[in-house]
Coordinates of C-alpha atoms in Angstrom, one line a residue:
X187 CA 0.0 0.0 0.0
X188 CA 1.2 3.4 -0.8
X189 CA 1.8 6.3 1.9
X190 CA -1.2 8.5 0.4
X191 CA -3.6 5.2 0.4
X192 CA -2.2 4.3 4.4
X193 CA -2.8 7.9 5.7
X194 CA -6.5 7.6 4.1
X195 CA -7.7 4.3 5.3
X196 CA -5.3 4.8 9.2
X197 CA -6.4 7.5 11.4
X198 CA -3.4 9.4 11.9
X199 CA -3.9 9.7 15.6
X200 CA -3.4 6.0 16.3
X201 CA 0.1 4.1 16.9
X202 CA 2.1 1.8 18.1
X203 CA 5.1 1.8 20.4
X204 CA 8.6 0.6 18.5
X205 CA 11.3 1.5 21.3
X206 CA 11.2 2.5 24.7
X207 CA 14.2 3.9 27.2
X208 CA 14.1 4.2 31.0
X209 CA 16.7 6.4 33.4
X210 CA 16.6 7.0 36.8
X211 CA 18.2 10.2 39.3
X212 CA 17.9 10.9 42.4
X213 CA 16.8 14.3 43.1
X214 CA 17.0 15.8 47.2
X215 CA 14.8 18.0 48.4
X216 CA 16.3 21.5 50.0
X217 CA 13.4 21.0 52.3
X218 CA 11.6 17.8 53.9
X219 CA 8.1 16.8 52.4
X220 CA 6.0 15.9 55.8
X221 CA 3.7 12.7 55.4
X222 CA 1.7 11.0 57.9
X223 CA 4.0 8.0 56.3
X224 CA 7.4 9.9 57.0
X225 CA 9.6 12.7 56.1
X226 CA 10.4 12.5 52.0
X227 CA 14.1 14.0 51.8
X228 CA 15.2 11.9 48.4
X229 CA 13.4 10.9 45.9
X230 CA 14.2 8.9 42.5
X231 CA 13.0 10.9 39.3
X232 CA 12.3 8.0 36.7
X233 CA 12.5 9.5 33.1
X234 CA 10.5 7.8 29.8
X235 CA 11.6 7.9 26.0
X236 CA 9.1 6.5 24.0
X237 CA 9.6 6.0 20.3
X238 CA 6.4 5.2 18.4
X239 CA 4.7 4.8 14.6
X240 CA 2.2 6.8 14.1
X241 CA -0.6 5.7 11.4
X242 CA 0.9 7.9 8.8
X243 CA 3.8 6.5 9.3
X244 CA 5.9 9.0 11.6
X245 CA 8.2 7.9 13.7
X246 CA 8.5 10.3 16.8
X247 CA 9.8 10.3 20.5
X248 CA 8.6 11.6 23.6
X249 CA 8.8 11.7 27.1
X250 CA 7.6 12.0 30.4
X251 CA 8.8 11.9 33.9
X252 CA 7.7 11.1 37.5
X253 CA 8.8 10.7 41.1
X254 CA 8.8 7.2 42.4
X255 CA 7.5 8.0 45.8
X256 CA 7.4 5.3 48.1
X257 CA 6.8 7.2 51.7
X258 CA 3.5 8.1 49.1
X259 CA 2.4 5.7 46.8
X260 CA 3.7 2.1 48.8
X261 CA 3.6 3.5 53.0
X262 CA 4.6 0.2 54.4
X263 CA 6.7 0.1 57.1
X264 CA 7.4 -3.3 56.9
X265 CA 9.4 -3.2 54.2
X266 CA 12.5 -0.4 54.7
X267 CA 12.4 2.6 52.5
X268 CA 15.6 1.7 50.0
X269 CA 14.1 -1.7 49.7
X270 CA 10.7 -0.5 48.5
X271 CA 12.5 2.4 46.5
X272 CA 14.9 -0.6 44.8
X273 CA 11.6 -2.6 43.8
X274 CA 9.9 0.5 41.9
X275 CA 13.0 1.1 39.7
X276 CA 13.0 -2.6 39.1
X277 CA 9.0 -2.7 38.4
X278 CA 9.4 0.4 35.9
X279 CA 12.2 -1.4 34.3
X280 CA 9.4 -4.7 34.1
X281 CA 6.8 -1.7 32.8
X282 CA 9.2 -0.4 30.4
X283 CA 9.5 -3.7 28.6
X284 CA 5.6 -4.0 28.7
X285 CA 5.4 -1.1 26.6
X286 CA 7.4 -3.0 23.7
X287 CA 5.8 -6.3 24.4
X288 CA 1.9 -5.2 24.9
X289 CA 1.5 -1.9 22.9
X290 CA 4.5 -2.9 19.5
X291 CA 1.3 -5.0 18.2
X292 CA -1.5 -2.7 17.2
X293 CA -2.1 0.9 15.9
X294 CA -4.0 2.5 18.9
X295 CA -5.3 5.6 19.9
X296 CA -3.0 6.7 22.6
X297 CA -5.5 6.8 25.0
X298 CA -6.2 3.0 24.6
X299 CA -2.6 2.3 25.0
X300 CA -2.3 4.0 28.2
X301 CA -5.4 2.5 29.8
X302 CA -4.0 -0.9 28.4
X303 CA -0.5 -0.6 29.8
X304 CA -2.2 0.8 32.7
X305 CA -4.2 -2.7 33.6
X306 CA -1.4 -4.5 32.9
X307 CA 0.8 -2.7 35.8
X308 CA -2.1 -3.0 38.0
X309 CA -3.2 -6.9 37.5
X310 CA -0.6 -9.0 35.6
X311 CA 3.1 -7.8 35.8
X312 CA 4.9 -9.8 39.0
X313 CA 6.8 -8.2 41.5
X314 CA 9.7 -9.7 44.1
X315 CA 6.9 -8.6 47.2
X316 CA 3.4 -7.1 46.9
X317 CA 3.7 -3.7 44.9
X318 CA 0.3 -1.9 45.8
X319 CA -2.0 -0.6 43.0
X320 CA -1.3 2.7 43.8
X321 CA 2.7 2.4 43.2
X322 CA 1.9 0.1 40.4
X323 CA -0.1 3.0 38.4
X324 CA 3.1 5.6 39.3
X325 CA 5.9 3.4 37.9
X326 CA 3.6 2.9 34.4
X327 CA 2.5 7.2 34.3
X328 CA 5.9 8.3 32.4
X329 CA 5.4 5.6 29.7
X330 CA 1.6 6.6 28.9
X331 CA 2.4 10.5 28.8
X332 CA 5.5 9.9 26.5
X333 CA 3.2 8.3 24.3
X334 CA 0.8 11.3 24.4
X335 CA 4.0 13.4 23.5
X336 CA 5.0 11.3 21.0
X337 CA 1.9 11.2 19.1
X338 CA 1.4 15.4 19.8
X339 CA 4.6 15.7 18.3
X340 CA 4.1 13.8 15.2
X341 CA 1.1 15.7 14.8
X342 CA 2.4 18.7 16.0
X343 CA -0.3 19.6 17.8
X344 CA -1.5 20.1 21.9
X345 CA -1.9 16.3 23.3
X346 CA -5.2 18.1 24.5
X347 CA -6.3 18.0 20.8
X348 CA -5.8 14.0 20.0
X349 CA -9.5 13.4 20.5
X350 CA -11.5 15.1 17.6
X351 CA -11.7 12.2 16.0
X352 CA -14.1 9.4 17.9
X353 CA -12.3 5.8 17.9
X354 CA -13.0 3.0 19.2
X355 CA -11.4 2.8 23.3
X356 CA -12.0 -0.4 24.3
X357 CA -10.8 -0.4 27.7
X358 CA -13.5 2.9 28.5
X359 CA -16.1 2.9 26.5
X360 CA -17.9 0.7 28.2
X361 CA -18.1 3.3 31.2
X362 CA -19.5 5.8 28.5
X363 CA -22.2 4.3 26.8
X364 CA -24.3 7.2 25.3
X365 CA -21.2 8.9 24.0
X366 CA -17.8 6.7 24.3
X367 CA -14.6 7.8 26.0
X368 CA -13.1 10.2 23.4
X369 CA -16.0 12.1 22.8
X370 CA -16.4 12.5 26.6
X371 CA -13.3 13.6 26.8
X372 CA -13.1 15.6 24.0
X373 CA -16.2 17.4 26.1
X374 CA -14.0 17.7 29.2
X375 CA -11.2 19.8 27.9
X376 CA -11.1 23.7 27.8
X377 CA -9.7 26.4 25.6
X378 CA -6.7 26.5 27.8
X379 CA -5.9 29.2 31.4
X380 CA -2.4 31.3 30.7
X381 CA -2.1 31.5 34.3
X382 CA -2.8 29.0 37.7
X383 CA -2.9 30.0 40.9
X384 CA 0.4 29.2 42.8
X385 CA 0.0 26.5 46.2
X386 CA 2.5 26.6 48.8
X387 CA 2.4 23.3 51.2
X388 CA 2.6 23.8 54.7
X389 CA 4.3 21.4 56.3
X390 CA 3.0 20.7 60.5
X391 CA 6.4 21.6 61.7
X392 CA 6.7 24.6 59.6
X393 CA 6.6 28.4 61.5
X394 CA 4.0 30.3 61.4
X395 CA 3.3 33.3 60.3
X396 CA 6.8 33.8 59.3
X397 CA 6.5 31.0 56.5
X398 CA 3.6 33.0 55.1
X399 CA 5.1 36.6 55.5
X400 CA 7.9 35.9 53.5
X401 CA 6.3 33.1 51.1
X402 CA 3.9 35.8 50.4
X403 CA 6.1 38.4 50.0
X404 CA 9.2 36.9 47.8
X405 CA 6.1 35.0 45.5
X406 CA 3.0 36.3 46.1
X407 CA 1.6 33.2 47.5
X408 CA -2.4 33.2 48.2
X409 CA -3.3 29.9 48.4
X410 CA -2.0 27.2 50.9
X411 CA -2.0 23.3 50.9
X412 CA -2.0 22.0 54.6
X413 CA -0.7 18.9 55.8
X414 CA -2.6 18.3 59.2
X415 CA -2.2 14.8 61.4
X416 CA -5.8 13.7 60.8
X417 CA -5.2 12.3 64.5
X418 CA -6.0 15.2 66.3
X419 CA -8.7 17.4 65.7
X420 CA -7.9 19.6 68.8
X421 CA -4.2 20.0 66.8
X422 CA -5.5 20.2 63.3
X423 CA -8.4 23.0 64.1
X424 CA -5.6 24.7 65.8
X425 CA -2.9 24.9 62.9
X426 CA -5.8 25.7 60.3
X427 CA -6.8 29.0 62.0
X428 CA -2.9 29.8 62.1
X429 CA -2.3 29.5 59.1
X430 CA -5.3 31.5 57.7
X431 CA -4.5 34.4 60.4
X432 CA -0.7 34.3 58.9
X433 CA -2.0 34.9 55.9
X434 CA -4.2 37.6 56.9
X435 CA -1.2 39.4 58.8
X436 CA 0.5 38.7 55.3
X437 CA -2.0 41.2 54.0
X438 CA -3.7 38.6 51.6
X439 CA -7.5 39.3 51.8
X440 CA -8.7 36.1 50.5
X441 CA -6.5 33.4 51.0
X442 CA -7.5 29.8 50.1
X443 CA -6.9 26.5 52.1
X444 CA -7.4 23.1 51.7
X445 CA -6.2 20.3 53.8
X446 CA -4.7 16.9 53.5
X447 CA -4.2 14.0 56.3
X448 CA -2.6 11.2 53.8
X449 CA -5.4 9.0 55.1
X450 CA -4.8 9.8 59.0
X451 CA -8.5 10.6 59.7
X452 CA -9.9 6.9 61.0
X453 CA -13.3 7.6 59.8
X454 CA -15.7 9.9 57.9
X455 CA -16.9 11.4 61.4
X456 CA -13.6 12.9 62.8
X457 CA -13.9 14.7 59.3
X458 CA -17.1 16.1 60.5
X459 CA -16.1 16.9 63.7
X460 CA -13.3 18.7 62.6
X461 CA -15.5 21.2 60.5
X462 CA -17.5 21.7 63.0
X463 CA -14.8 22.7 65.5
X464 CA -13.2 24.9 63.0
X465 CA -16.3 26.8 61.9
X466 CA -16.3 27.2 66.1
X467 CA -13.1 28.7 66.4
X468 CA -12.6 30.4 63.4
X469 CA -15.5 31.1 60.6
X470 CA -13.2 32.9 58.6
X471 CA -10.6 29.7 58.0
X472 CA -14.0 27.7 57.7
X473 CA -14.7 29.6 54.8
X474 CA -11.3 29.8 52.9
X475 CA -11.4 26.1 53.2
X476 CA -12.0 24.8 49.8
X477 CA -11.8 20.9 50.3
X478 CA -10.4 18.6 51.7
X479 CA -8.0 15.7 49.9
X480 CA -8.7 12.0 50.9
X481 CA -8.9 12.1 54.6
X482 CA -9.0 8.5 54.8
X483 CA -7.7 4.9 54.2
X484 CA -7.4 4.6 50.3
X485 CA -8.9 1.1 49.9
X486 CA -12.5 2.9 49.6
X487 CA -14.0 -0.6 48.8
X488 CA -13.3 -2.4 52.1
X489 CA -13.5 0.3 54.2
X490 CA -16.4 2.4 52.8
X491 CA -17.6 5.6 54.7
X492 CA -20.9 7.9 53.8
X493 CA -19.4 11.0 53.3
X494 CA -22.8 13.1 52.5
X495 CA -22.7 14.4 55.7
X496 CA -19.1 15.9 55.3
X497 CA -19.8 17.1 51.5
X498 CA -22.7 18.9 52.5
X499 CA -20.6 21.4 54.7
X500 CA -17.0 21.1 52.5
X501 CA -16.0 19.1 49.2
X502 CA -14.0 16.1 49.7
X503 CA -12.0 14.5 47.1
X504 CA -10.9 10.9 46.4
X505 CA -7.1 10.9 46.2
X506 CA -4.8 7.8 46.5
X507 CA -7.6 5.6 46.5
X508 CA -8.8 6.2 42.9
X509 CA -6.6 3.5 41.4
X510 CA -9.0 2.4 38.6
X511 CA -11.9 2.9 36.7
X512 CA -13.9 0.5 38.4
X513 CA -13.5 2.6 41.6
X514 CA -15.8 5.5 40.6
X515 CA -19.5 3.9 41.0
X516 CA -18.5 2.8 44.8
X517 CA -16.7 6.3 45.1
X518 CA -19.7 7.9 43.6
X519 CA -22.2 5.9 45.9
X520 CA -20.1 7.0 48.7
X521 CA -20.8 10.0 48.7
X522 CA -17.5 11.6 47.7
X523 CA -17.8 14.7 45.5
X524 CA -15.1 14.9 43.4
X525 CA -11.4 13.6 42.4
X526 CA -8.2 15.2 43.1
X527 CA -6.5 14.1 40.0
X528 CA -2.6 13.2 39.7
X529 CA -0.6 12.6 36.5
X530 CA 1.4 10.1 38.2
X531 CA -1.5 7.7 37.9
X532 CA -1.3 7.8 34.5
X533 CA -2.1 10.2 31.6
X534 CA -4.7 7.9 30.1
X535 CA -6.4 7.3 33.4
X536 CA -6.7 10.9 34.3
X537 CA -8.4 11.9 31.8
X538 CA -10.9 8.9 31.5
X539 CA -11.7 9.3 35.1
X540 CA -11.7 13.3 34.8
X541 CA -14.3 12.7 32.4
X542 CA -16.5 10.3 34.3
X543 CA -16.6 13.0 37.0
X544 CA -17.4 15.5 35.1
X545 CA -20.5 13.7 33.1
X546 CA -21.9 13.3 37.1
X547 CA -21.4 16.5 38.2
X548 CA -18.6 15.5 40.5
X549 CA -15.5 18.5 41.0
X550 CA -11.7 18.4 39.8
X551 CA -9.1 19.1 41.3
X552 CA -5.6 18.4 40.0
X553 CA -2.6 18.1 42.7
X554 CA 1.0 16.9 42.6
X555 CA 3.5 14.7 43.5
X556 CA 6.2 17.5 43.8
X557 CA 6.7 16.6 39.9
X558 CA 10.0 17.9 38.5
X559 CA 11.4 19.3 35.0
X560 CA 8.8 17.8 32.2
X561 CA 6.6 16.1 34.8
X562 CA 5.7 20.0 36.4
X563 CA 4.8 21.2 32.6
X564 CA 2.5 18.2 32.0
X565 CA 0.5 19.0 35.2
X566 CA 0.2 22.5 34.4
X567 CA -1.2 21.5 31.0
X568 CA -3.5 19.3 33.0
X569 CA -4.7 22.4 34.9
X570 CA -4.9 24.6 32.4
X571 CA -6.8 22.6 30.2
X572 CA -9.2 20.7 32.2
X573 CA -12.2 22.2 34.4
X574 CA -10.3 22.0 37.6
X575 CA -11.3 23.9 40.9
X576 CA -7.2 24.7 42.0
X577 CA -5.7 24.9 38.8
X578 CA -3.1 23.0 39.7
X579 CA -0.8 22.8 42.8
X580 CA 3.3 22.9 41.2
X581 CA 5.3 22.7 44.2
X582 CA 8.2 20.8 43.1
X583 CA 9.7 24.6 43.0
X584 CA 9.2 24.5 46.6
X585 CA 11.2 21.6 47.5
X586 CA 13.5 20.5 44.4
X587 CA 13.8 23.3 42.3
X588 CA 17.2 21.9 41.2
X589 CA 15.4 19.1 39.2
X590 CA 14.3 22.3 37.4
X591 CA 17.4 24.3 36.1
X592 CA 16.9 22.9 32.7
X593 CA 13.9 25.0 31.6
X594 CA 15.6 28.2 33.3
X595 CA 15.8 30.9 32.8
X596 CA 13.5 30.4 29.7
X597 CA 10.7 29.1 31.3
X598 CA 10.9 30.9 34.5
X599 CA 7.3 32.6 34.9
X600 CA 6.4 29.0 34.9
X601 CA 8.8 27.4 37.6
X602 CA 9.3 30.6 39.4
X603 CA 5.9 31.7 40.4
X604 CA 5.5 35.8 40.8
X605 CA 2.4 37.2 42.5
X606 CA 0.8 34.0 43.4
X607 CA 0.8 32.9 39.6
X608 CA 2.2 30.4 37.5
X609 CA 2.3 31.7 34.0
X610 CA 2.0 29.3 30.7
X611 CA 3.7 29.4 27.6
X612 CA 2.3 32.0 25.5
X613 CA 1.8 29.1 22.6
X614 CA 0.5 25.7 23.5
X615 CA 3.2 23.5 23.5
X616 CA 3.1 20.2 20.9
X617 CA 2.3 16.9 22.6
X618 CA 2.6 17.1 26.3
X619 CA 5.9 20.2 26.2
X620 CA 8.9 17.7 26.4
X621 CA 10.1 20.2 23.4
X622 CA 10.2 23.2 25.2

């Protein structure tokens, strides 16, 4: 068959995947990350090239990066941390030949591969111990946004703009049966924001106000991610109303919170509970609250909660335990009211799942895993293009802004926020910005 007659019969956005390479680097942050799981000081930055064939016949790379965060995605204190963090490079070697042996086959829509490299990290790749889903789903994210790259690249075009065409998804569709998984998504995505509001994490240990008074004044910062114990409400009442009043010494009029446990909370009523003593001691932090992130344990299915009572005072939004499609009728049922999106989960699954949400009326939110270099430009795309509540919280500039020298000083209005903003490219990148 000739060229012309290929590129008329093959829709150009499908491919296949022809070569794949894998580096790892350990990045250390210039300030401690505080979980409920431990204090994250190092972290290994896992970086994807992806070669594939498009169906007109390109041949392209592209790339993607992410943090294999153990103390995050696999908390288990049974096994030590450089144990757990020698069994993720090894899986995302295991995931990186997956990606030549399951998606080298078929031309695909990109989305399809990523959801089918996706299931088979999740259910059918072996590991030396038990690698939870959640870790599972991180190792396999910088394979399935390389391929997004790639095919944006070919194209050149926004990886945002690979779904005009409706195909056949095979792995999704099935959750969207009056309209099918690309047209849904294609509904999802927005013309998209030149700017996102900037997040600062607040660590419990950190010093307030003087954290605020000088994070405000050297970048603007308005809006603040706290990291609370989830084990006392007495304690985590306390810190929210001190960080609100820093922020109204800072001189910020309307400064916006949200609050994240890692899972600490034991149940759905402590969540209450804490509301309700907050909007006690302090109406105006009540109000700047904007959700919460997953206050509880992730496995949503075996330890269910109703959370109506909760959402009908403050959003909260399923985090670490949204592992899978088939999690978002039980979340749903649940009562939980929206998703706090990650790209470390996967390109492909984002957006499927972002979709679902949306079609139900359920909020976005898209936060990070202190995501470095490329892995910081395809969240912002991910804010600025999707419906999201936050825009989208960057704060790898916070805590290893070395991992970002590359893109200085060119991109700096990006990684260097000024007056509580992140600012986007003036252009939309091609793919998913691995070219800038």
């Amino acid at each position: 068959m000739s060229s012309s007659g290929r590129q008329r019969l093959v829709p150009e956005t499908v491919c296949r995947v022809t070569s794949v390479e894998l580096e790892f680097y350990l990045q250390k942050l210039i300030t401690p990350l505080v979980l409920s799981t431990g204090r994250i000081e190092d972290v290994t930055e896992a970086r994807a090239a992806v070669t594939v064939e498009t169906g007109a016949g390109r041949h392209t790379q592209g790339r993607g990066t992410i943090y294999l965060s153990d103390l995050w995605a696999w908390p288990d204190q049974t096994v030590p941390h450089e144990r757990r963090v020698q069994i993720l490079q090894a899986f995302t070697r295991q995931v990186a030949a997956a990606c030549t042996q399951l998606l080298s086959h078929e031309l695909l829509h990109p989305l399809e591969l990523g959801l089918r490299l996706h299931h088979c990290a999740l259910h059918e790749l072996p590991a030396e111990i038990h690698v939870p889903a959640l870790a599972r789903a991180m190792c396999a994210s910088p394979f399935d946004a390389a391929i997004h790259d790639a095919v944006g690249i070919a194209l050149q075009r926004s990886a945002f703009k690979l779904f005009d065409e409706d195909l056949p998804i095979p792995s999704a569709d099935n959750f969207f049966p009056e309209e099918g998984a690309i047209a849904a998504i294609r509904r999802l995505i927005q013309p998209p924001r030149k700017t996102l509001p900037a997040w600062l994490v607040v660590n419990k240990t950190d010093a307030m106000p003087e954290m605020i008074l000088r994070a405000h004044a050297e970048r603007g910062y308005r809006c603040f991610k706290l990291k609370i114990t989830g084990s006392s409400n007495e304690a985590d009442v306390r810190r929210t109303a001190d960080v609100y009043r820093a922020a109204r010494i800072a001189g910020i009029a309307n400064p916006r919170l949200v609050v994240d446990s890692n899972e600490a909370n034991p149940n759905a009523t402590s969540v209450l509970e804490y509301l309700e003593h907050l909007e006690k001691l302090d109406r105006g932090a009540y109000h700047a609250l904007a959700y919460i992130e997953q206050p509880t344990t992730r496995d949503i299915v075996h330890a269910p909660f109703d959370w109506r009572p909760v959402t009908a005072r403050k959003p909260v939004l399923l985090d670490e335990g949204l592992t899978d499609l088939t999690i978002l009728e039980p979340a749903q049922q649940q009562g939980w009211n929206g998703l706090a999106l990650k790209t470390c989960k996967g390109h492909s699954m984002l957006l499927a799942t972002a979709a679902w949400a949306q079609s139900r009326g359920m909020l976005l939110s898209l936060q990070d895993l202190t995501n470095p270099g490329l892995a910081l430009i395809h969240g912002a795309l991910v804010g600025a293009h999707l419906p999201t509540v936050n825009g989208a919280e960057l704060n790898s500039p916070q805590f290893t802004p070395a991992a970002n020298t590359d893109y200085l000083p060119r991109l700096s209005g990006l990684f260097e926020p000024q007056a509580g903003i992140h600012l986007l490219p003036a252009e939309v990148p091609v793919g998913l910005g691995s070219r800038l």
